[in-house]
Short mmCIF file of C-alpha atoms in Angstrom, two decimals:
data_model
loop_
_atom_site.label_atom_id
_atom_site.label_comp_id
_atom_site.label_asym_id
_atom_site.label_seq_id
_atom_site.Cartn_x
_atom_site.Cartn_y
_atom_site.Cartn_z
CA UNK S 54 102.12 75.65 111.03
CA UNK S 55 100.98 71.73 111.60
CA UNK S 56 102.66 69.93 108.05
CA UNK S 57 105.42 71.96 109.96
CA UNK S 58 105.61 70.82 112.95
CA UNK S 59 105.43 66.93 111.73
CA UNK S 60 108.28 67.60 109.47
CA UNK S 61 110.23 68.68 111.98
CA UNK S 62 109.26 65.87 114.25
CA UNK S 63 110.07 62.87 111.78
CA UNK S 64 113.33 64.88 110.90
CA UNK S 65 114.61 64.71 114.51
CA UNK S 66 113.76 61.08 114.57
CA UNK S 67 115.58 60.30 112.25
CA UNK S 68 118.74 62.73 112.94
CA UNK S 69 118.46 60.63 116.41
CA UNK S 70 118.61 56.96 114.22
CA UNK S 71 120.86 57.64 112.04
CA UNK S 72 123.12 58.73 114.81
CA UNK S 73 122.29 55.96 117.88
CA UNK S 74 122.99 53.75 114.94
CA UNK S 75 126.59 55.34 113.70
CA UNK S 76 127.22 56.03 117.85
CA UNK S 77 126.78 52.01 118.84
CA UNK S 78 123.51 53.56 121.25
CA UNK S 79 121.34 50.05 118.87
CA UNK S 80 120.45 49.19 123.08
CA UNK S 81 118.87 52.94 123.60
CA UNK S 82 117.47 54.11 120.64
CA UNK S 83 114.30 53.18 121.21
CA UNK S 84 113.48 55.51 124.69
CA UNK S 85 115.76 58.52 122.96
CA UNK S 86 113.40 58.07 119.98
CA UNK S 87 110.67 58.26 122.19
CA UNK S 88 112.32 61.05 123.98
CA UNK S 89 112.80 63.05 120.81
CA UNK S 90 109.39 62.75 119.29
CA UNK S 91 107.52 64.01 123.02
CA UNK S 92 110.27 67.00 123.19
CA UNK S 93 109.24 68.15 119.34
CA UNK S 94 105.50 67.71 120.19
CA UNK S 95 105.30 69.31 123.28
CA UNK S 96 107.46 72.25 122.09
CA UNK S 97 105.30 72.75 119.14
CA UNK S 98 102.57 72.96 121.11
CA UNK S 99 103.39 75.56 123.14
CA UNK S 100 101.29 78.65 122.46
CA UNK S 101 104.22 80.66 123.05
CA UNK S 102 105.95 79.06 120.51
CA UNK S 103 104.05 79.79 117.60
CA UNK S 104 104.14 83.32 117.88
CA UNK S 105 107.54 84.41 119.25
CA UNK S 106 110.42 81.96 118.49
CA UNK S 107 111.67 82.51 115.42
CA UNK S 108 112.65 79.85 112.88
CA UNK S 109 116.68 79.40 113.96
CA UNK S 110 114.79 78.56 117.57
CA UNK S 111 112.97 75.89 115.27
CA UNK S 112 116.19 74.52 113.76
CA UNK S 113 118.10 74.59 117.03
CA UNK S 114 115.51 72.06 118.42
CA UNK S 115 117.54 69.80 115.72
CA UNK S 116 120.77 71.00 116.95
CA UNK S 117 119.21 69.50 120.63
CA UNK S 118 118.24 65.92 119.14
CA UNK S 119 121.87 65.97 118.46
CA UNK S 120 123.25 66.97 121.27
CA UNK S 121 121.29 65.18 123.75
CA UNK S 122 122.70 61.72 121.86
CA UNK S 123 125.96 63.12 121.98
CA UNK S 124 125.87 63.45 125.62
CA UNK S 125 125.50 60.50 126.20
CA UNK S 126 129.23 60.43 125.94
CA UNK S 127 131.02 63.03 127.25
CA UNK S 128 134.10 63.26 124.81
CA UNK S 129 131.41 63.97 122.58
CA UNK S 130 131.19 67.30 123.59
CA UNK S 131 133.93 68.90 121.14
CA UNK S 132 131.39 67.32 118.21
CA UNK S 133 128.04 68.68 119.76
CA UNK S 134 129.51 72.20 119.39
CA UNK S 135 130.85 71.32 116.14
CA UNK S 136 127.44 70.47 115.06
CA UNK S 137 126.10 73.05 115.89
CA UNK S 138 127.79 75.61 114.88
CA UNK S 139 127.99 74.72 110.89
CA UNK S 140 123.67 74.20 111.80
CA UNK S 141 122.82 77.11 112.72
CA UNK S 142 125.26 78.79 110.21
CA UNK S 143 123.77 76.84 107.56
CA UNK S 144 120.07 78.37 108.77
CA UNK S 145 121.64 81.99 108.24
CA UNK S 146 123.72 82.49 105.60
CA UNK S 147 121.87 82.63 101.98
CA UNK S 148 124.96 82.00 99.83
CA UNK S 149 125.86 78.11 98.99
CA UNK S 150 129.47 79.03 98.14
CA UNK S 151 129.43 80.71 101.42
CA UNK S 152 127.86 77.63 102.85
CA UNK S 153 130.73 75.73 101.64
CA UNK S 154 133.34 77.21 102.58
CA UNK S 155 131.72 78.12 105.66
CA UNK S 156 131.35 74.45 106.56
CA UNK S 157 134.99 73.22 105.14
CA UNK S 158 136.42 75.77 107.35
CA UNK S 159 134.61 74.47 110.76
CA UNK S 160 135.57 70.85 109.42
CA UNK S 161 139.15 71.99 109.48
CA UNK S 162 138.90 72.82 112.64
CA UNK S 163 137.19 69.96 113.53
CA UNK S 164 140.03 68.21 112.30
CA UNK S 165 142.52 69.84 113.74
CA UNK S 166 141.06 69.30 117.25
CA UNK S 167 141.14 65.69 116.99
CA UNK S 168 144.54 65.22 115.88
CA UNK S 169 146.01 67.51 118.48
CA UNK S 170 144.04 66.47 121.32
CA UNK S 171 143.66 62.83 120.03
CA UNK S 172 146.07 59.69 119.15
CA UNK S 173 143.96 59.39 115.97
CA UNK S 174 144.38 56.16 113.91
CA UNK S 175 143.70 55.76 110.37
CA UNK S 176 140.59 54.19 111.30
CA UNK S 177 140.05 56.95 113.38
CA UNK S 178 140.66 59.49 111.16
CA UNK S 179 138.45 57.83 108.08
CA UNK S 180 135.54 58.50 111.26
CA UNK S 181 136.34 61.95 111.05
CA UNK S 182 135.75 62.30 107.56
CA UNK S 183 132.98 60.31 107.66
CA UNK S 184 131.89 62.89 110.57
CA UNK S 185 132.76 65.94 108.39
CA UNK S 186 131.08 64.65 105.25
CA UNK S 187 127.83 64.01 107.09
CA UNK S 188 128.00 67.09 108.61
CA UNK S 189 128.34 68.73 105.84
CA UNK S 190 125.27 67.56 104.38
CA UNK S 191 123.53 67.80 107.03
CA UNK S 192 123.91 71.54 107.17
CA UNK S 193 123.26 71.70 103.29
CA UNK S 194 120.04 69.59 103.92
CA UNK S 195 119.01 73.00 106.29
CA UNK S 196 120.59 75.73 103.99
CA UNK S 197 117.75 74.23 101.73
CA UNK S 198 114.76 73.65 104.13
CA UNK S 199 115.08 77.11 105.69
CA UNK S 200 115.41 78.68 102.54
CA UNK S 201 112.46 76.73 101.42
CA UNK S 202 110.47 77.58 104.70
CA UNK S 203 111.55 81.24 104.49
CA UNK S 204 109.87 81.41 101.02
CA UNK S 205 106.63 79.61 101.39
CA UNK S 206 106.06 80.95 104.79
CA UNK S 207 106.87 84.66 103.31
CA UNK S 208 104.25 83.83 100.31
CA UNK S 209 101.88 82.62 102.52
CA UNK S 210 101.55 86.19 104.56
CA UNK S 211 101.69 88.18 100.94
CA UNK S 212 99.51 89.97 98.84
CA UNK S 213 99.63 88.32 95.32
CA UNK S 214 98.44 92.10 93.80
CA UNK S 215 99.86 94.64 95.62
CA UNK S 216 103.15 92.70 97.13
CA UNK S 217 102.19 94.49 100.99
CA UNK S 218 101.27 91.27 103.70
CA UNK S 219 98.31 90.26 103.70
CA UNK S 220 95.68 90.46 106.89
CA UNK S 221 97.96 87.32 108.34
CA UNK S 222 101.03 88.78 107.83
CA UNK S 223 100.10 91.81 108.82
CA UNK S 224 99.19 90.23 112.56
CA UNK S 225 101.95 87.89 112.52
CA UNK S 226 104.73 90.92 111.98
CA UNK S 227 102.14 93.14 115.00
CA UNK S 228 103.51 90.09 117.52
CA UNK S 229 106.99 90.71 116.21
CA UNK S 230 106.25 94.86 116.99
CA UNK S 231 104.77 94.36 120.73
CA UNK S 232 107.89 92.30 121.49
CA UNK S 233 109.80 95.90 121.15
CA UNK S 234 107.09 96.78 123.43
CA UNK S 235 106.29 100.26 121.56
CA UNK S 236 104.88 103.20 123.54
CA UNK S 237 102.14 104.05 121.49
CA UNK S 238 100.62 102.43 118.56
CA UNK S 239 97.67 102.82 115.95
CA UNK S 240 95.35 100.17 113.66
CA UNK S 241 94.30 102.06 110.78
CA UNK S 242 91.61 100.96 108.50
CA UNK S 243 91.09 102.41 105.18
CA UNK S 244 88.67 101.60 102.75
CA UNK S 245 87.22 102.92 99.72
CA UNK S 246 83.49 103.23 99.39
CA UNK S 247 82.79 103.20 96.02
CA UNK S 248 85.95 101.25 94.45
CA UNK S 249 83.31 99.56 92.13
CA UNK S 250 83.30 102.58 89.96
CA UNK S 251 86.47 102.27 88.51
CA UNK S 252 85.39 98.51 87.73
CA UNK S 253 82.63 99.63 86.17
CA UNK S 254 83.78 102.33 83.91
CA UNK S 255 87.00 101.57 83.76
CA UNK S 256 87.46 98.05 83.93
CA UNK S 257 88.56 95.04 86.86
CA UNK S 258 92.22 95.98 85.28
CA UNK S 259 92.03 99.39 85.96
CA UNK S 260 91.38 99.03 89.58
CA UNK S 261 94.15 96.38 90.16
CA UNK S 262 96.64 99.26 88.84
CA UNK S 263 94.51 101.56 91.53
CA UNK S 264 94.79 99.35 94.46
CA UNK S 265 98.68 99.01 93.14
CA UNK S 266 99.40 102.69 93.20
CA UNK S 267 97.66 103.31 96.15
CA UNK S 268 100.06 100.42 97.43
CA UNK S 269 103.28 102.23 96.24
CA UNK S 270 102.48 105.78 98.04
CA UNK S 271 102.11 104.31 100.84
CA UNK S 272 105.29 102.23 100.90
CA UNK S 273 106.51 105.34 99.80
CA UNK S 274 105.72 108.11 102.12
CA UNK S 275 104.94 106.71 105.19
CA UNK S 276 107.75 105.90 107.84
CA UNK S 277 109.68 102.65 106.75
CA UNK S 278 108.85 100.64 109.84
CA UNK S 279 104.79 101.06 109.10
CA UNK S 280 103.41 98.05 108.71
CA UNK S 281 100.97 98.11 105.56
CA UNK S 282 98.68 95.25 104.56
CA UNK S 283 95.64 94.75 102.23
CA UNK S 284 92.67 93.27 104.66
CA UNK S 285 90.53 92.66 101.31
CA UNK S 286 89.10 93.80 98.36
CA UNK S 287 89.62 97.83 98.34
CA UNK S 288 90.56 98.03 102.46
CA UNK S 289 94.04 98.22 103.47
CA UNK S 290 94.82 98.01 107.10
CA UNK S 291 98.18 100.14 108.53
CA UNK S 292 99.82 99.24 111.99
CA UNK S 293 102.08 102.40 112.70
CA UNK S 294 103.78 104.35 115.54
CA UNK S 295 103.92 108.29 116.42
CA UNK S 296 101.80 111.03 116.40
CA UNK S 297 98.34 109.56 115.47
CA UNK S 298 97.35 113.51 114.39
CA UNK S 299 100.36 113.50 112.06
CA UNK S 300 99.94 109.85 110.85
CA UNK S 301 96.36 110.86 110.13
CA UNK S 302 97.38 113.85 108.43
CA UNK S 303 99.55 111.58 106.25
CA UNK S 304 97.41 109.16 104.99
CA UNK S 305 94.41 111.37 103.99
CA UNK S 306 96.63 113.63 102.13
CA UNK S 307 97.95 110.77 99.76
CA UNK S 308 94.26 109.16 99.39
CA UNK S 309 93.37 112.74 98.35
CA UNK S 310 95.99 112.50 95.63
CA UNK S 311 95.25 109.37 94.42
CA UNK S 312 91.44 109.67 94.27
CA UNK S 313 91.31 112.71 92.33
CA UNK S 314 94.23 111.84 89.80
CA UNK S 315 92.94 108.23 89.20
CA UNK S 316 89.41 109.24 88.82
CA UNK S 317 89.05 112.11 86.25
CA UNK S 318 86.32 114.65 88.00
CA UNK S 319 84.67 112.38 90.71
CA UNK S 320 86.75 111.60 93.61
CA UNK S 321 86.54 108.39 95.42
CA UNK S 322 84.75 108.22 98.94
CA UNK S 323 86.88 106.85 101.09
CA UNK S 324 86.55 106.29 104.99
CA UNK S 325 89.10 105.06 107.58
CA UNK S 326 88.95 103.81 111.44
CA UNK S 327 91.52 103.58 113.71
CA UNK S 328 92.32 102.39 117.47
CA UNK S 329 95.19 103.10 119.34
CA UNK S 330 97.29 101.66 122.56
CA UNK S 331 97.21 101.75 125.00
CA UNK S 332 93.77 103.97 125.31
CA UNK S 333 91.32 100.95 123.90
CA UNK S 334 93.63 97.95 123.90
CA UNK S 335 96.90 96.66 125.54
CA UNK S 336 96.70 93.38 123.62
CA UNK S 337 97.47 93.66 119.53
CA UNK S 338 94.49 91.14 118.82
CA UNK S 339 92.17 93.14 121.02
CA UNK S 340 93.50 96.38 119.00
CA UNK S 341 92.90 95.12 115.71
CA UNK S 342 89.86 94.11 116.71
CA UNK S 343 88.68 97.30 118.13
CA UNK S 344 90.03 99.25 115.01
CA UNK S 345 87.43 96.73 112.85
CA UNK S 346 85.14 97.29 115.20
CA UNK S 347 84.71 100.85 113.94
CA UNK S 348 85.25 100.54 110.10
CA UNK S 349 82.09 98.31 110.73
CA UNK S 350 80.72 100.81 112.95
CA UNK S 351 81.41 103.36 109.71
CA UNK S 352 80.17 101.03 106.83
CA UNK S 353 77.86 100.15 108.45
CA UNK S 354 76.82 104.27 108.65
CA UNK S 355 77.18 104.84 105.04
CA UNK S 356 74.95 101.93 103.74
CA UNK S 357 72.14 103.03 106.12
CA UNK S 358 72.51 106.51 104.86
CA UNK S 359 72.62 105.47 100.93
CA UNK S 360 69.21 104.02 101.67
CA UNK S 361 67.52 107.29 103.26
#
């Protein structure tokens, strides 16, 4: 998030500079840029901002930057609305063609309002056309910027092998779940205790296929709202609401079926550790920590028994 924060700050300053120069606010440019920079630095340092606000709110600060400049002149209120709508739409649209048509549509409305409520000279009309061109390029940039950022964010939260969330992505999604205030929620760690046997007997490629198969089975058979992630190696973490007993039975059925069918005569041994909200923890980080601690205790007991 650090690099992204500085990118937003620099883009805000550039946006402010261009708009200030175009609108003839050269004398107020310096304090305006300082204000914009401080505003963005402050908001990105708020802890809640990093966890609970979506990318659309980040783009809203770009709109606010433009709005702050334009509000220095009350007559620019229409421009603020126009810029805000188009930039917001640019962050939501997934098609370049739709973006072009949408921008063109709002540009025509903008030009119509200008002609209807003001006595436009030829020079004013040229300035309006220039505004339309500028906002199109800004919205186009916003479209590509958000698209690239979301792709990179998605990749950084995804496990390369199984396509499930990695643990970072799991934690990120868990905060979204907590926003909806679940009444009962469970974190479940699944670990295969002798997974190395597959790699030793059949090779690492076969082991990778086993992990992919397990990920697909969990994805297909558990409820759609279930959070699935690969924690590390042969360990998976699940976040799910509902009755823990029913979920536990479903998971055991999947694990038994896949370990028998994929490992011939000797099925894989596995362990399951759980933690439940609100009985064991009320915050998502603490709930994960409790489940993680239970998982480590089970693993330590297994290792101790092997030594004995």
